[in-house]
XYZ file of N, CA, C and O in Angstrom:
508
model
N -12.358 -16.857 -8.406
C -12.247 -16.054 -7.198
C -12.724 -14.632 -7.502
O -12.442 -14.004 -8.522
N -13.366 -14.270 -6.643
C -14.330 -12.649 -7.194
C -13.238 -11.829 -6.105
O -12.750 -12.181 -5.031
N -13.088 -10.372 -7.054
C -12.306 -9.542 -7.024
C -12.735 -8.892 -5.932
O -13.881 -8.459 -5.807
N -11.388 -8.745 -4.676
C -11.720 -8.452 -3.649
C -11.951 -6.849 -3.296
O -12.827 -6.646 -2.455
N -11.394 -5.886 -3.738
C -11.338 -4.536 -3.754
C -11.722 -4.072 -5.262
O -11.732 -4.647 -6.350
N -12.077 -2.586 -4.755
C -12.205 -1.981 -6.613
C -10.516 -1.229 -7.066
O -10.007 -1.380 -8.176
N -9.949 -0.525 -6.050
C -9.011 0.277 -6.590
C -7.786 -0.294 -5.258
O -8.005 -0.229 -4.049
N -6.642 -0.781 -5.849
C -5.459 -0.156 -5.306
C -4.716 0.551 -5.605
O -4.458 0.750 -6.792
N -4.415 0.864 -5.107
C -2.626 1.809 -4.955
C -1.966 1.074 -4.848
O -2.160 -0.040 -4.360
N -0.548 1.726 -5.490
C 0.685 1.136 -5.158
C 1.879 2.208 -4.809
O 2.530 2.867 -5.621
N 1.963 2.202 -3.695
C 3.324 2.816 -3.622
C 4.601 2.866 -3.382
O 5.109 3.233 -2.322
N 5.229 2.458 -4.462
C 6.852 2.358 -4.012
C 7.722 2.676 -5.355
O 7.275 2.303 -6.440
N 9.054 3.415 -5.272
C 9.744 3.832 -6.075
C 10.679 2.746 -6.687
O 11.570 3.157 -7.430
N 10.606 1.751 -6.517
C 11.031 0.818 -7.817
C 10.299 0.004 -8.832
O 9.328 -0.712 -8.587
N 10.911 0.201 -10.098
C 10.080 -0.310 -10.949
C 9.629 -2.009 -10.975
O 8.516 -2.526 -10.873
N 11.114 -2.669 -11.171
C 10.772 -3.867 -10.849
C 9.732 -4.078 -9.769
O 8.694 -4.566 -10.218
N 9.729 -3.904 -8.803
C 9.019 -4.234 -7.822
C 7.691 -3.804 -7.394
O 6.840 -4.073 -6.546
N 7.921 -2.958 -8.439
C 5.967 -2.624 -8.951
C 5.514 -3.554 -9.786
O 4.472 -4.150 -9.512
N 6.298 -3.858 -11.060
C 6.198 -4.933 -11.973
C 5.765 -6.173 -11.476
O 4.763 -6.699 -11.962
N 6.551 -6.839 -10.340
C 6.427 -8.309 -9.693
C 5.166 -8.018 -9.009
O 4.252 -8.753 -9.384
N 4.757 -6.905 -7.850
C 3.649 -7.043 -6.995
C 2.242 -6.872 -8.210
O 1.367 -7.716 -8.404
N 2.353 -5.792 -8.758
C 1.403 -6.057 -9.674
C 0.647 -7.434 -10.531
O -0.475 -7.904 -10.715
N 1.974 -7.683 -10.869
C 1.230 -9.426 -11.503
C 0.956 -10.363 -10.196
O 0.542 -11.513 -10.337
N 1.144 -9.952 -9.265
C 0.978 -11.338 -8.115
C -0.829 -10.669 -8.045
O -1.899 -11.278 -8.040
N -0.553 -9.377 -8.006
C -1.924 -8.484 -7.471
C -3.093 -9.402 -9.129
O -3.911 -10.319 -9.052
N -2.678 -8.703 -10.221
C -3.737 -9.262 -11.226
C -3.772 -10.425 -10.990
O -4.880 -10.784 -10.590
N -2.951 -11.286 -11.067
C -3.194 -12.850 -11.068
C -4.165 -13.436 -9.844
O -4.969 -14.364 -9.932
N -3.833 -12.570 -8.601
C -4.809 -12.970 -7.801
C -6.257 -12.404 -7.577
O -7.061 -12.465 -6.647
N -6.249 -11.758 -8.978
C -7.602 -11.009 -8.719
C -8.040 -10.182 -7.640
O -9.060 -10.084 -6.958
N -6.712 -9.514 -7.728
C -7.360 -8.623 -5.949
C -7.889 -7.165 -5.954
O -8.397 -6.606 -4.982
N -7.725 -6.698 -7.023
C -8.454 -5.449 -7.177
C -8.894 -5.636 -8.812
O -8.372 -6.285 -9.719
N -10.037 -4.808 -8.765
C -10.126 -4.389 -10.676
C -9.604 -3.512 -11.193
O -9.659 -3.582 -12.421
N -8.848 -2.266 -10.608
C -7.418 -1.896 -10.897
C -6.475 -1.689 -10.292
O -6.835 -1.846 -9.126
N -5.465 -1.431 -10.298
C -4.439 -1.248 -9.619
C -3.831 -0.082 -10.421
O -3.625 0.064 -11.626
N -3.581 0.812 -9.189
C -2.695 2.383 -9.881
C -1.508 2.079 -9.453
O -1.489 1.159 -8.637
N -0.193 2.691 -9.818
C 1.143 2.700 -9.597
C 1.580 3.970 -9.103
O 1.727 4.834 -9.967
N 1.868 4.348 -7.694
C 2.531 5.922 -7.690
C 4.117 5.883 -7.283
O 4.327 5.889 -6.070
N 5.174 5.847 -8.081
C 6.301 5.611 -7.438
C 6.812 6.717 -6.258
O 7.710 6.580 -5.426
N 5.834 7.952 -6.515
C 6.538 9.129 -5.599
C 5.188 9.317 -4.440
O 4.093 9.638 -4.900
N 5.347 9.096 -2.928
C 4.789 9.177 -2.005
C 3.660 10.496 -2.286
O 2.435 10.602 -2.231
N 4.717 11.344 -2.588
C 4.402 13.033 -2.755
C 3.011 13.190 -3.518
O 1.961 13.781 -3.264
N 3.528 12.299 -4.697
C 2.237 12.504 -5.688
C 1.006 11.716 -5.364
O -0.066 12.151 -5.786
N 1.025 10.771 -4.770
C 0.017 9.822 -4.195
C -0.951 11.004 -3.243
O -2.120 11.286 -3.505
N -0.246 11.512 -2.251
C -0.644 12.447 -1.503
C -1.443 13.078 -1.703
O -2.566 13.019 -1.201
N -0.884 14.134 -2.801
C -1.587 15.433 -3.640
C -2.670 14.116 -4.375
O -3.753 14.285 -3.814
N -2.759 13.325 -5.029
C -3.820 12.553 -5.656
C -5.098 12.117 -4.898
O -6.193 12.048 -5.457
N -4.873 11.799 -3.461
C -5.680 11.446 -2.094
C -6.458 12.973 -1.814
O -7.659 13.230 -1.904
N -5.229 13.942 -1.415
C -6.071 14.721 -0.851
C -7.086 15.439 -2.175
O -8.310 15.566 -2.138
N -6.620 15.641 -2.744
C -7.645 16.732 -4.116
C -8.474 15.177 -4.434
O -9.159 15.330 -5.445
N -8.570 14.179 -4.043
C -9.756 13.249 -4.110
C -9.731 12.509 -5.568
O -10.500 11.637 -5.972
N -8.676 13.082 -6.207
C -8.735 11.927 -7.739
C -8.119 10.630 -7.458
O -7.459 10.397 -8.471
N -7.985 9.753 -6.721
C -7.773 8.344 -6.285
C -8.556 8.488 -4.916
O -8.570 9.418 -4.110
N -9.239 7.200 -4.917
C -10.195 6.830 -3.941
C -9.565 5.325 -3.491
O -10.441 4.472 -3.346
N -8.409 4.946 -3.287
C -7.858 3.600 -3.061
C -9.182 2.989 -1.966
O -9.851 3.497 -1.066
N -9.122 1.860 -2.508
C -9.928 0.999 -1.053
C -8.836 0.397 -0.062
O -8.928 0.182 1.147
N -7.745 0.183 -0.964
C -6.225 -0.501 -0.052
C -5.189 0.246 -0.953
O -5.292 0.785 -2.055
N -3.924 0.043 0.114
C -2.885 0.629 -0.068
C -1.681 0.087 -0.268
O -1.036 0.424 0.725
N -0.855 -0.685 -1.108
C 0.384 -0.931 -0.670
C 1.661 -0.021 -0.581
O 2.121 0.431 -1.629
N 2.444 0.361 1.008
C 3.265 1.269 0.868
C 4.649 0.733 1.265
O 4.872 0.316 2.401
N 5.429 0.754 0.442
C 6.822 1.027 0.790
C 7.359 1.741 1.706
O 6.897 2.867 1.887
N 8.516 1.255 2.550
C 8.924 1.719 3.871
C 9.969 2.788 3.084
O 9.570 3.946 2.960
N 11.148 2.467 2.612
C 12.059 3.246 2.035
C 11.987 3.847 0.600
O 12.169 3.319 -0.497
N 11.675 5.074 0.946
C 11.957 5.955 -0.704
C 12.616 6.855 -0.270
O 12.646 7.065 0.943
N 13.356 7.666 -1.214
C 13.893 9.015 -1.625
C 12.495 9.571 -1.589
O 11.397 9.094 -1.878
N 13.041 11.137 -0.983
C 12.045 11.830 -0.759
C 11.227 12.310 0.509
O 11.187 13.366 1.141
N 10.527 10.960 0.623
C 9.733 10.555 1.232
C 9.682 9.441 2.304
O 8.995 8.561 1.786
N 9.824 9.289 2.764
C 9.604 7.329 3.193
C 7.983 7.308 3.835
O 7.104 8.126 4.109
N 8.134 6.267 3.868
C 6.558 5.161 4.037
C 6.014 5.892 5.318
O 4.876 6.362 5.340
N 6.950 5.974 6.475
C 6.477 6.716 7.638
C 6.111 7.918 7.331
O 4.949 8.137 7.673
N 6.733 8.958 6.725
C 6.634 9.995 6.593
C 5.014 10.331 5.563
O 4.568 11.455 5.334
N 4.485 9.191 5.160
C 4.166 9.516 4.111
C 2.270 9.241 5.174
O 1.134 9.629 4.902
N 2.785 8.485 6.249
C 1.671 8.108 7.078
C 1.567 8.957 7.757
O 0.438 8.927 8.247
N 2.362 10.100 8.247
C 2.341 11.319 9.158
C 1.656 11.591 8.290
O 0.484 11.220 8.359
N 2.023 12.193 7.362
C 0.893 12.815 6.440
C -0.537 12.560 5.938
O -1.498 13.329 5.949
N -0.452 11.373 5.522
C -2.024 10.514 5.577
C -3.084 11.012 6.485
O -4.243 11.378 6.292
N -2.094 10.881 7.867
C -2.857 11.176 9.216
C -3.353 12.748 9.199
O -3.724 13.308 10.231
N -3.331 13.141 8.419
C -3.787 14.909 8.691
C -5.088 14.630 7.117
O -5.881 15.572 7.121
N -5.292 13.942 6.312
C -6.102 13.986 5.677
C -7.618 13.598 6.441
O -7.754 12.873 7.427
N -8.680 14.296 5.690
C -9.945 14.254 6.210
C -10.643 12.555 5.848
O -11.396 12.243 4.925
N -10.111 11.750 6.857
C -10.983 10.024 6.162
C -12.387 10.684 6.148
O -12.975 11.597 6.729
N -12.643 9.684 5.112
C -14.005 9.194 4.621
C -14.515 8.316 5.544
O -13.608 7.617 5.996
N -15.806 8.012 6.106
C -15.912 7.008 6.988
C -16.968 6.123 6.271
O -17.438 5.260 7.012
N -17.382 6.133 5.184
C -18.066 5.950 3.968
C -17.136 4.960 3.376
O -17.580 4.015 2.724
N -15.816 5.137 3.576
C -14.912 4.113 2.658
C -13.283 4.026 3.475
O -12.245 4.685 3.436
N -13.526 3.433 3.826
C -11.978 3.251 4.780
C -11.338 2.732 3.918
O -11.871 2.108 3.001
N -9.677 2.935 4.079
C -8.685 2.320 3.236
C -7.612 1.371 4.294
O -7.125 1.668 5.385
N -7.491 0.130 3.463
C -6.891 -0.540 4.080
C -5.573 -0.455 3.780
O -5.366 -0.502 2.567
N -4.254 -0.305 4.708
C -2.964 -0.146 4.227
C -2.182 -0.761 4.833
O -2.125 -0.694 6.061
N -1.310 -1.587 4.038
C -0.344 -2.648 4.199
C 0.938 -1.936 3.585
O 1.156 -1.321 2.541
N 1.742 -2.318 4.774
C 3.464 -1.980 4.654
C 3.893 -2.968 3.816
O 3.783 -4.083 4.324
N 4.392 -2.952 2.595
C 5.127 -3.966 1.819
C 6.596 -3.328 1.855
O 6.766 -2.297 1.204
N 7.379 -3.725 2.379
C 8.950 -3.903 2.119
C 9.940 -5.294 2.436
O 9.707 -6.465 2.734
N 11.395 -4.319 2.152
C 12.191 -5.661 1.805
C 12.963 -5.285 2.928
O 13.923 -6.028 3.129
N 12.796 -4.183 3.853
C 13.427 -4.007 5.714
C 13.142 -4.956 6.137
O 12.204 -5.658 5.758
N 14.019 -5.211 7.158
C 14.626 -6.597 7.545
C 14.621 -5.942 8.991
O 14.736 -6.801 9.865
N 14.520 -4.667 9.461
C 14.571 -4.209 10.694
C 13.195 -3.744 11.082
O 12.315 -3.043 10.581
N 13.443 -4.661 12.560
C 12.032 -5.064 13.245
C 11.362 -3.499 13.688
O 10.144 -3.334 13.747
N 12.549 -2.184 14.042
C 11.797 -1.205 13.888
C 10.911 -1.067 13.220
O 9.739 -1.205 13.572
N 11.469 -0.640 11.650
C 10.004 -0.462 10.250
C 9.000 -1.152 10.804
O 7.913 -0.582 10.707
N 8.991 -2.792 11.675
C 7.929 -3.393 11.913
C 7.196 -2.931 12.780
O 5.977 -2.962 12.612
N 7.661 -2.478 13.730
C 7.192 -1.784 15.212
C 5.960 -0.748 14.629
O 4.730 -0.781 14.574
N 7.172 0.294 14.184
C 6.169 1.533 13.482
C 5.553 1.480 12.452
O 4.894 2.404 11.975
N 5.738 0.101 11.869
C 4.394 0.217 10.808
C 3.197 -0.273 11.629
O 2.172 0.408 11.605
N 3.240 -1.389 12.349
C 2.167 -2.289 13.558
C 1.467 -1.198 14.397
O 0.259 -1.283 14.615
N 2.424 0.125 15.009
C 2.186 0.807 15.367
C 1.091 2.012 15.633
O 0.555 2.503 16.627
N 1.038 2.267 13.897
C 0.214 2.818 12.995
C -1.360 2.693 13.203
O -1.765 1.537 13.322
N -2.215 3.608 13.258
C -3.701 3.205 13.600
C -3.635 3.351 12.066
O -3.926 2.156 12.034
N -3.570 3.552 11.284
C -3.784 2.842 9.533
C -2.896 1.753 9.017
O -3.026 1.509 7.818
N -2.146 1.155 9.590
C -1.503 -0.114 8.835
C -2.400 -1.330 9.061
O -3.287 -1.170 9.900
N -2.334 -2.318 8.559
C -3.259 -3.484 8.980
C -2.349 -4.394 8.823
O -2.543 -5.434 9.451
N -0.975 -4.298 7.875
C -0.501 -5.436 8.413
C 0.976 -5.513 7.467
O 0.996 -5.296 6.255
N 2.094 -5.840 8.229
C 3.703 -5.249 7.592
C 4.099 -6.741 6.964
O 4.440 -7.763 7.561
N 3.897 -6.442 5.279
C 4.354 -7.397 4.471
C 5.886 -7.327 4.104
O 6.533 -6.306 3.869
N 6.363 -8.741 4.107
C 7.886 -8.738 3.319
C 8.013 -8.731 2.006
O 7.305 -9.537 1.400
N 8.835 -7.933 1.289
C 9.112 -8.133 -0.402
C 9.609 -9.440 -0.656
O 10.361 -9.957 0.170
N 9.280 -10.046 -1.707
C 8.196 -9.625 -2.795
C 6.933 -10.209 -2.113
O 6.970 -11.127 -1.293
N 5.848 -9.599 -2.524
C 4.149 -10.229 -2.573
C 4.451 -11.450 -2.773
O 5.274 -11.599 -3.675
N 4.128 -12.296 -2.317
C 3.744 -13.394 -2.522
C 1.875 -14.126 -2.351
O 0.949 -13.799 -1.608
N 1.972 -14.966 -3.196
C 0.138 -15.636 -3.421
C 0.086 -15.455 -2.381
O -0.470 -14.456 -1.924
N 0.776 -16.568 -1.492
C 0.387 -17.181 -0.376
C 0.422 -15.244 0.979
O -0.276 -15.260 1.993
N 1.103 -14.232 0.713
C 0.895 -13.210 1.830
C -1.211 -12.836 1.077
O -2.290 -13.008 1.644
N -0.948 -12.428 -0.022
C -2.333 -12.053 -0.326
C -3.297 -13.031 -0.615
O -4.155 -12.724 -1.443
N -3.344 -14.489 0.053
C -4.669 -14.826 0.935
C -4.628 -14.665 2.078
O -5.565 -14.330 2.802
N -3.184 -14.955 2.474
C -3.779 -14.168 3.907
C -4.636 -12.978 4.363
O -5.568 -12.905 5.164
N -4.085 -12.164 3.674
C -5.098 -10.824 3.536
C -6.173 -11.166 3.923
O -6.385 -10.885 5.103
N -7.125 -11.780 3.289
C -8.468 -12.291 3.026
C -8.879 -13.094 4.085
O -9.952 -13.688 4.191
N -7.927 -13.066 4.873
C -8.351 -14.055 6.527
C -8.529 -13.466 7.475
O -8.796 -14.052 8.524
């Protein structure tokens, strides 16, 4: 299976659960790397000063700090590239259909995943 993206992101503040999505991510060959940002904040500052160029995004709904929404208000004031759009998927383990609303909501979400990644959510992707 040929590697669908060059760079993801990852954003969410637990480790385990960077650990698990990551190996579902290598195993399925879905990017040729994958970065880890547990803090929204720093992802941010990394986007805007342009040293990560994600092609996709996975973001966590709930962090300290920050949360996933908050972190898309912000997104939304950065200058897109129209040269390289980023695709961004809500990955959490919210169970409330709000998070779903306002992630669906979102003119940058493409699509509100449940924890953990699973194979079978990332072929869907690919459909």
């Amino acid at each position: 299976m040929p590697v669908r993206y060059k760079l993801c992101l990852l954003i969410d503040d637990n480790y385990i659960d960077n650990f698990v999505t990551r190996k579902i991510l290598e195993s399925g060959n879905f990017a040729e790397k994958i970065i880890i940002q547990q803090s929204p904040g720093d992802a941010l500052l990394a986007l805007k000063n342009g040293s990560l160029k994600p092609d996709v995004i996975f973001l966590d709904v709930r962090m300290p700090g920050m949360t996933g929404f908050e972190f898309l208000e912000e997104y939304d004031k950065l200058e897109p590239d129209p040269e390289h759009p980023v695709k961004i998927f809500m990955l959490s383990s919210s169970l409330d259909p709000t998070d779903m609303d306002l992630s669906l909501n979102s003119r940058h979400v493409a699509q509100f995943i449940h924890k953990p990644l699973t194979y079978e959510a990332l072929e869907e992707l690919s459909t």
